[in-house]
C-alpha cells in the first residue's frame, strides 16, 4: 500500500513540509530482514535510529506513470520492539520548479507517497504515524528550506512517543510499473573549502574556485531563529551573481516571482550550540555562494563547504601529455561528465537537470572511455523506451511528463536510442541493451522512414546546436538531420545483426536510400549544401562521399577552416566529428591548434576566461550553463587520436586494438589507458630527439595493430605490424 501524509502538495506559492513517517513493530527474535521502499519522489530511511539510505536522491528520477523505483536493504532487527522511520521528499513526483518544461502540469503530479515492506513482518498502511519535518520546502530543481527550531529529537528511535502524531493516509498508487533501481548511488566524492570570502550586498560571497555539482554543508553556531540564506551560482557578472546561467526563464515574469527560490537553500538555526546542515532533497551546480543573515564573525572558512556529489562511477580510462592545456581540458571534461551524471546523464546541474537525449548521445563514447556509466545508461534507456510514442517518436528529454515531442527532439537527439547500446557493446561487449531496445529501434526506424520528405531527406527537430559565437547553426537542418538519420540506420543495422534480429535488412535499406537522396540533392562537386565546416565534416565522417571523392571533399573542409582563420566554426554536431576527421586525414596538428588556440572560439579560450568545467556555449560572455558535457568528445580525441589507443575499432572484436598515435609536433609525450573487458591497456609515446619510444601495456589476449602515419616507421622498416606487447622504437623515415 502507498501512503502519504496529506493530499496537499507543494506549489511555488504554497509550501508543504516534507513529512516524517514512523511505525513501531515487534519481532519474536533477532533476525536480518529485507526492507523494500518505493516512491515516485525521494526518501531517507532509518531503522532503529540508524540510517540506511544508499545515496542522495534515492531511489531514482523517473516519470511515475512509467516506472516506480524501489530500493532494498538487508537490515538487522532486534528481538522485541523495532521502529522504521521515513523522511519523504517531493522529488520528481511533485516538481513545482520544473514549470519551464511543464512538470508543474504533469498528470502524475501529486503529494509524495511511498510503499514500504519488511518481508513478512510489516507493510506500509494507515497505521503509520506522520508529522511535518523541519524541511519546510524542497524542490529537485530549486532548493530546500530547513527550520531547525522545528526538529523533533529522536523521532526515528524506538522509545519516541508518537502519541500526538497523525495517522497516515492511504494514497492512490502511482500508475507505473514497480521496478528495482540498480544504478550506483549518488554520493559525496570530494569536499572543498572556500578560496575567497568577500563582503557582498549585505552578506558574504564564498568562492570555491571550481564550478561543480553537489551541495553546500553549513556549519554554524547561531542564535535561535537566525535565518541563513544561501544562493548558489556559477558565475559573477559585474560582481553580481549571474542569474542568466542559473535559470532558463530568467527573462520571463515568472522568474521574478520565484527568484528568491532559484538555487537557494535556507536554514533557520535552533541556536545554543554548533549545528550542521546539508540539504536532503535537492542539489546545485555552483562555484559561488552568496550567504545572507550571518554576522561578520560567522563568515569564516569553516562556515560553508562545497560537497561534490555524483553517481558513484569508477574511472576506467584517462589521458595525460606534456601540454598543461590539454591536461586541464581532460580534467574539466571529466569533471563535467561526473557533475552531470545523477542517476542518468543530465545536461547541466543548475539550469535544467534534464535528461536531454543529444547531450548523452554526444558524450557516451568518451564517458565509456573514462568511466563506468553503463548501468546508469541501461536503466535510463528503459525510461527512454517507455517514453516512446506509439508512432515511434521520442521526446527530447527523458524523463518527461509529455514535453519534448513538439520541440527539442529530431534525429540528432533521438539517436541516443542506438548510440547508448552501440557504445556499450563496443567498449564492454554487452548485448543486454541491444535486446532491451530492439523493438523500440525498429519502431523508430519506421517512424524515421515516414518522416522523410518527397526527396527522401529528413528535416525536423534540432540541428547543430550551440554554434560557436552563439549564432544560429550554419549547417542546414536538412543536412545534419539526414546525415544523422543515416548514421542511426547504420548503427541500428549493426546492433540488430549482433543479436540476430532480421530488422537489420530494413535498417540497411533505409541507410542506402538516405545516402542516395543526400548525394543526389545535397552534394554538388564534392561540396555539401550549406558550405560550412559542420556540413562538410559530417558528410565526410558519416560516409556520404564515395572513396574517390573523399580527398577533394576533405580539401574543401580545409578551405572552410582556413577561411575561418584556422578556427572551428561549428556547433555540437560538427564539433563531435571535426577533430577526429582532421586526425584521420593527417592534420592532427591543425586539430590541436583549433582546440588549444587562445583566440575565440576555442577550448583554450574558455580556459583563458577561467573555465573550470566545460561551457554550454563558446561565447565571449557566458550566458548559459558553465557545466555541460556535450562538448566533451575532445577526451575521446585525446585518447584515440593523440595517444592512439583505439579499442575495438571495427566494433566487432573486443580482443582487437589499433594503436595509431598522432605525434603532435608541440607535444613531448602523450599517454592513455583503458581498462578493457580483457584487462588494462596502456599506450605511451615519448620523444627522444628524432626518435619516439612507444610503450604498450597489453593483456595477453589482445591482438594489436600498430598503424603509423606522417612519415614515421618502425626501426625495422615496417609501417604496420601486429604485435602483442612491449616497447617499440620509432624513427623518422628519411624521404
XYZ file of C-alpha atoms in Angstrom, residues 84-471:
388
model
C 11.140 2.145 10.921
C 11.357 5.846 10.020
C 10.986 7.565 6.650
C 11.514 11.160 5.552
C 9.844 11.811 2.210
C 10.807 14.437 -0.369
C 8.860 15.754 -3.348
C 11.387 14.569 -5.902
C 10.089 14.111 -9.415
C 6.554 13.284 -8.295
C 5.989 16.937 -7.447
C 8.497 19.181 -9.169
C 6.975 22.660 -8.991
C 10.289 24.178 -10.059
C 10.141 22.329 -13.372
C 7.457 24.599 -14.762
C 9.677 25.563 -17.710
C 9.240 22.008 -19.035
C 5.615 21.652 -17.867
C 6.407 19.371 -14.932
C 4.030 21.517 -12.897
C 1.286 20.322 -15.267
C 2.310 16.650 -15.341
C -0.508 14.125 -14.997
C 1.471 12.308 -12.295
C 1.903 15.359 -10.082
C 0.801 14.582 -6.522
C 1.796 14.787 -2.906
C 4.738 12.444 -2.310
C 3.804 8.924 -1.254
C 5.684 5.704 -0.615
C 5.276 1.992 -0.117
C 7.378 0.037 2.381
C 7.572 -3.633 3.265
C 9.607 -5.549 5.820
C 9.406 -9.058 4.443
C 6.588 -10.950 6.126
C 6.521 -8.616 9.109
C 5.349 -5.148 8.131
C 3.698 -3.311 5.245
C 3.007 0.404 4.990
C -0.624 1.220 5.783
C -2.774 3.815 7.505
C -1.443 2.764 10.937
C 1.859 4.509 10.193
C 2.178 7.793 12.067
C 3.222 11.037 10.386
C 4.253 14.577 11.313
C 5.793 17.545 9.480
C 9.595 17.572 9.371
C 11.790 20.682 9.634
C 12.105 20.673 5.816
C 9.578 23.389 5.024
C 10.177 23.379 1.258
C 12.058 21.056 -1.068
C 12.273 21.092 -4.828
C 14.528 18.996 -7.046
C 15.471 21.981 -9.207
C 15.133 24.967 -6.870
C 16.414 24.184 -3.385
C 15.454 23.392 0.202
C 14.378 25.327 3.322
C 15.051 23.851 6.758
C 13.857 25.166 10.130
C 15.956 23.556 12.852
C 13.699 25.044 15.552
C 11.093 22.507 14.408
C 13.328 19.454 14.736
C 11.819 16.502 16.596
C 14.563 14.866 18.630
C 14.609 11.073 18.479
C 11.650 10.833 16.101
C 13.121 7.722 14.423
C 14.053 5.840 17.606
C 12.170 3.073 19.404
C 11.376 4.931 22.619
C 9.940 8.057 20.983
C 6.345 8.837 21.924
C 4.357 9.452 18.729
C 1.008 9.788 20.506
C 0.456 13.301 19.139
C 1.323 12.350 15.561
C -1.431 11.867 12.969
C -2.145 8.652 11.140
C -1.039 8.430 7.517
C -3.466 8.392 4.613
C -3.812 5.674 2.017
C -2.576 7.142 -1.281
C -3.574 6.286 -4.838
C -0.691 4.134 -6.120
C 1.333 5.576 -8.993
C 0.453 4.101 -12.373
C 3.965 2.995 -13.256
C 5.476 -0.468 -13.115
C 7.246 -1.259 -9.840
C 10.909 -1.983 -10.645
C 14.213 -2.071 -8.717
C 16.681 0.772 -9.014
C 20.017 -0.848 -9.792
C 22.062 2.280 -10.531
C 25.038 3.141 -8.317
C 24.202 5.591 -5.531
C 24.830 9.328 -5.644
C 27.493 10.069 -3.045
C 29.855 12.812 -1.926
C 33.248 12.342 -3.576
C 35.139 15.489 -2.623
C 34.936 18.425 -0.250
C 36.367 21.886 -0.899
C 36.986 24.842 1.352
C 36.417 28.368 0.006
C 39.342 30.044 -1.736
C 37.974 33.535 -1.007
C 35.345 35.215 1.196
C 34.315 38.803 0.461
C 31.517 41.165 1.558
C 28.546 41.045 -0.827
C 25.335 43.111 -0.787
C 24.938 42.979 2.972
C 26.101 39.368 3.147
C 29.207 37.479 2.157
C 30.323 35.841 -1.083
C 32.047 32.469 -0.823
C 34.149 31.436 -3.814
C 35.117 27.752 -4.002
C 37.276 28.225 -7.089
C 35.717 25.440 -9.178
C 32.343 25.085 -10.894
C 30.932 21.731 -9.827
C 27.752 19.939 -8.759
C 26.531 18.956 -5.337
C 25.597 20.609 -2.082
C 26.934 23.072 0.416
C 27.347 21.996 4.038
C 26.634 24.709 6.573
C 28.413 24.538 9.945
C 27.399 27.312 12.293
C 26.804 28.300 15.888
C 23.907 30.714 15.643
C 21.113 32.356 17.549
C 17.672 30.767 17.945
C 15.691 31.552 14.799
C 18.641 33.040 12.913
C 17.727 32.760 9.213
C 20.639 31.989 6.880
C 20.037 32.173 3.126
C 22.454 30.607 0.659
C 22.099 31.364 -3.045
C 24.213 29.333 -5.474
C 25.697 30.498 -8.764
C 28.373 29.551 -11.273
C 29.435 32.981 -12.479
C 29.656 36.611 -11.491
C 28.617 39.339 -13.903
C 29.795 42.806 -12.917
C 30.415 41.420 -9.462
C 26.864 40.063 -9.097
C 25.582 36.509 -9.205
C 24.746 35.871 -12.850
C 21.131 34.679 -12.983
C 21.428 34.094 -16.736
C 23.387 30.912 -16.049
C 21.003 29.869 -13.272
C 17.633 29.591 -14.941
C 16.172 29.099 -18.419
C 13.283 31.518 -17.896
C 15.203 34.328 -16.234
C 13.733 36.891 -18.651
C 10.099 35.933 -18.008
C 7.713 37.464 -15.433
C 7.521 34.061 -13.742
C 11.208 34.224 -12.894
C 10.755 37.386 -10.852
C 8.096 35.573 -8.819
C 10.432 32.681 -7.997
C 13.807 34.463 -7.981
C 14.011 34.065 -4.185
C 13.722 30.279 -4.586
C 16.043 29.643 -7.521
C 19.035 27.609 -6.368
C 18.574 28.895 -2.859
C 18.768 26.951 0.399
C 17.533 28.435 3.664
C 18.473 27.325 7.182
C 16.892 28.589 10.399
C 19.121 27.914 13.397
C 17.931 26.112 16.528
C 20.632 28.026 18.426
C 22.678 27.365 21.532
C 25.258 25.005 20.087
C 27.174 24.159 16.923
C 24.878 22.799 14.224
C 25.385 21.394 10.743
C 23.055 21.234 7.760
C 23.248 19.621 4.335
C 20.093 19.534 2.181
C 18.371 16.187 1.659
C 16.276 16.504 -1.497
C 17.940 18.879 -3.941
C 21.325 19.719 -5.450
C 23.002 22.586 -7.260
C 25.602 23.492 -9.845
C 27.794 26.220 -8.383
C 31.114 27.834 -7.682
C 29.825 30.754 -5.608
C 27.538 31.005 -2.585
C 26.062 34.348 -1.562
C 25.192 33.878 2.089
C 22.933 36.293 3.963
C 21.810 36.513 7.549
C 25.167 35.894 9.209
C 27.307 38.190 11.327
C 30.796 39.135 10.214
C 32.377 36.926 12.879
C 30.451 33.936 11.499
C 31.826 34.407 7.967
C 34.726 32.004 8.478
C 36.148 29.449 6.038
C 34.556 26.687 8.128
C 31.044 28.088 7.684
C 30.490 26.601 4.201
C 31.972 23.554 2.480
C 31.430 22.647 -1.163
C 30.471 18.955 -1.216
C 30.871 17.408 -4.673
C 28.278 14.722 -5.440
C 27.618 12.479 -8.427
C 26.707 8.888 -9.228
C 29.328 6.510 -7.900
C 31.188 5.683 -11.113
C 34.664 4.184 -11.332
C 37.418 5.540 -13.537
C 38.343 3.129 -16.340
C 40.479 5.351 -18.560
C 42.356 8.642 -18.772
C 44.797 10.732 -20.780
C 47.887 12.786 -19.988
C 50.507 14.557 -22.053
C 53.256 17.179 -21.913
C 50.833 20.054 -22.612
C 49.214 21.503 -19.499
C 46.376 22.964 -21.576
C 45.330 19.522 -22.859
C 45.685 18.042 -19.373
C 43.470 20.767 -17.945
C 40.898 20.218 -20.677
C 40.884 16.497 -19.903
C 40.386 17.294 -16.219
C 37.488 19.690 -16.746
C 35.874 17.376 -19.291
C 35.907 14.526 -16.793
C 34.605 16.925 -14.133
C 31.649 17.909 -16.318
C 30.927 14.283 -17.150
C 30.683 13.363 -13.479
C 28.899 16.567 -12.466
C 26.159 15.680 -14.941
C 25.789 12.015 -14.001
C 22.993 11.978 -11.427
C 21.422 8.541 -11.883
C 21.383 9.280 -15.619
C 23.217 11.802 -17.830
C 21.944 15.336 -17.321
C 22.514 18.363 -19.494
C 23.602 20.579 -16.611
C 23.369 20.657 -12.813
C 21.904 24.134 -12.397
C 19.506 25.424 -15.081
C 17.714 22.230 -16.023
C 18.906 18.862 -14.632
C 17.119 17.318 -17.613
C 17.970 14.088 -19.376
C 18.495 15.722 -22.752
C 18.973 12.902 -25.229
C 21.502 14.614 -27.527
C 23.771 15.529 -24.628
C 24.043 11.879 -23.648
C 24.451 10.693 -27.232
C 27.288 13.140 -27.898
C 29.037 12.203 -24.669
C 28.527 8.452 -24.403
C 31.720 7.334 -26.192
C 34.093 9.500 -24.200
C 32.238 8.683 -20.993
C 32.677 4.969 -21.730
C 36.409 5.543 -22.283
C 36.784 7.359 -18.964
C 34.189 5.934 -16.559
C 31.705 3.113 -15.944
C 28.275 4.617 -16.754
C 26.812 1.522 -18.424
C 24.471 0.533 -15.571
C 23.168 4.105 -15.428
C 22.730 4.096 -19.194
C 20.781 0.842 -19.197
C 18.296 1.890 -16.514
C 17.770 5.258 -18.211
C 17.350 3.543 -21.582
C 14.379 1.641 -20.151
C 12.819 5.036 -19.469
C 13.610 6.252 -22.987
C 11.896 3.213 -24.487
C 8.912 3.692 -22.168
C 8.610 7.346 -23.220
C 8.485 6.464 -26.924
C 5.146 7.177 -28.581
C 3.262 4.514 -30.476
C 4.228 6.141 -33.773
C 7.907 5.795 -32.821
C 8.599 9.421 -31.875
C 10.917 10.158 -28.951
C 10.922 13.195 -26.655
C 13.978 15.429 -26.362
C 14.148 14.917 -22.588
C 13.678 11.780 -20.509
C 12.030 11.633 -18.061
C 9.246 13.890 -19.266
C 5.614 14.482 -18.477
C 4.895 14.950 -22.180
C 7.126 17.927 -23.027
C 9.737 17.467 -25.766
C 7.795 15.866 -28.613
C 6.910 19.096 -30.394
C 10.210 20.900 -29.791
C 13.577 19.636 -28.636
C 13.953 16.342 -30.469
C 14.751 15.145 -34.011
C 17.323 12.640 -35.334
C 20.359 14.250 -33.678
C 18.597 13.914 -30.318
C 16.741 10.648 -30.961
C 19.997 8.907 -31.919
C 20.506 8.207 -28.211
C 18.284 5.152 -28.730
C 21.036 3.479 -30.771
C 24.142 5.301 -29.544
C 23.898 4.066 -25.956
C 23.584 0.351 -26.783
C 26.128 0.740 -29.591
C 28.938 2.213 -27.497
C 28.218 -0.041 -24.525
C 28.548 -3.013 -26.862
C 31.726 -1.714 -28.499
C 33.505 -0.954 -25.231
C 32.046 -3.614 -22.898
C 30.825 -6.345 -25.294
C 27.437 -6.270 -23.538
C 24.377 -7.113 -25.641
C 21.746 -6.591 -22.919
C 20.927 -3.054 -24.023
C 20.556 -4.176 -27.644
C 17.933 -6.734 -26.615
C 16.245 -4.099 -24.426
C 15.848 -1.701 -27.335
C 15.469 -3.834 -30.470
C 11.708 -3.377 -30.777
C 11.940 0.342 -29.989
C 14.702 0.731 -32.582
C 12.536 -0.906 -35.240
C 9.611 1.317 -34.291
C 11.845 4.381 -34.561
C 13.296 3.316 -37.927
C 9.794 3.093 -39.396
C 8.984 6.493 -37.860
C 12.175 7.954 -39.353
C 11.401 6.466 -42.743
C 7.940 8.007 -42.708
C 9.320 11.440 -41.734
C 11.312 11.747 -44.971
C 10.124 14.376 -47.420
C 9.305 13.820 -51.088
C 13.029 13.986 -51.913
C 13.862 11.262 -49.392
C 15.520 13.678 -46.910
C 14.937 14.398 -43.219
C 14.346 17.859 -41.786
C 12.725 18.015 -38.357
C 13.813 18.784 -34.826
C 17.016 20.473 -33.679
C 20.257 20.715 -35.596
C 23.842 21.853 -34.982
C 23.009 23.270 -31.569
C 25.098 25.849 -29.689
C 27.089 27.085 -32.665
C 30.255 28.826 -31.524
C 29.680 32.524 -31.141
C 26.076 31.964 -30.042
C 24.694 32.312 -33.554
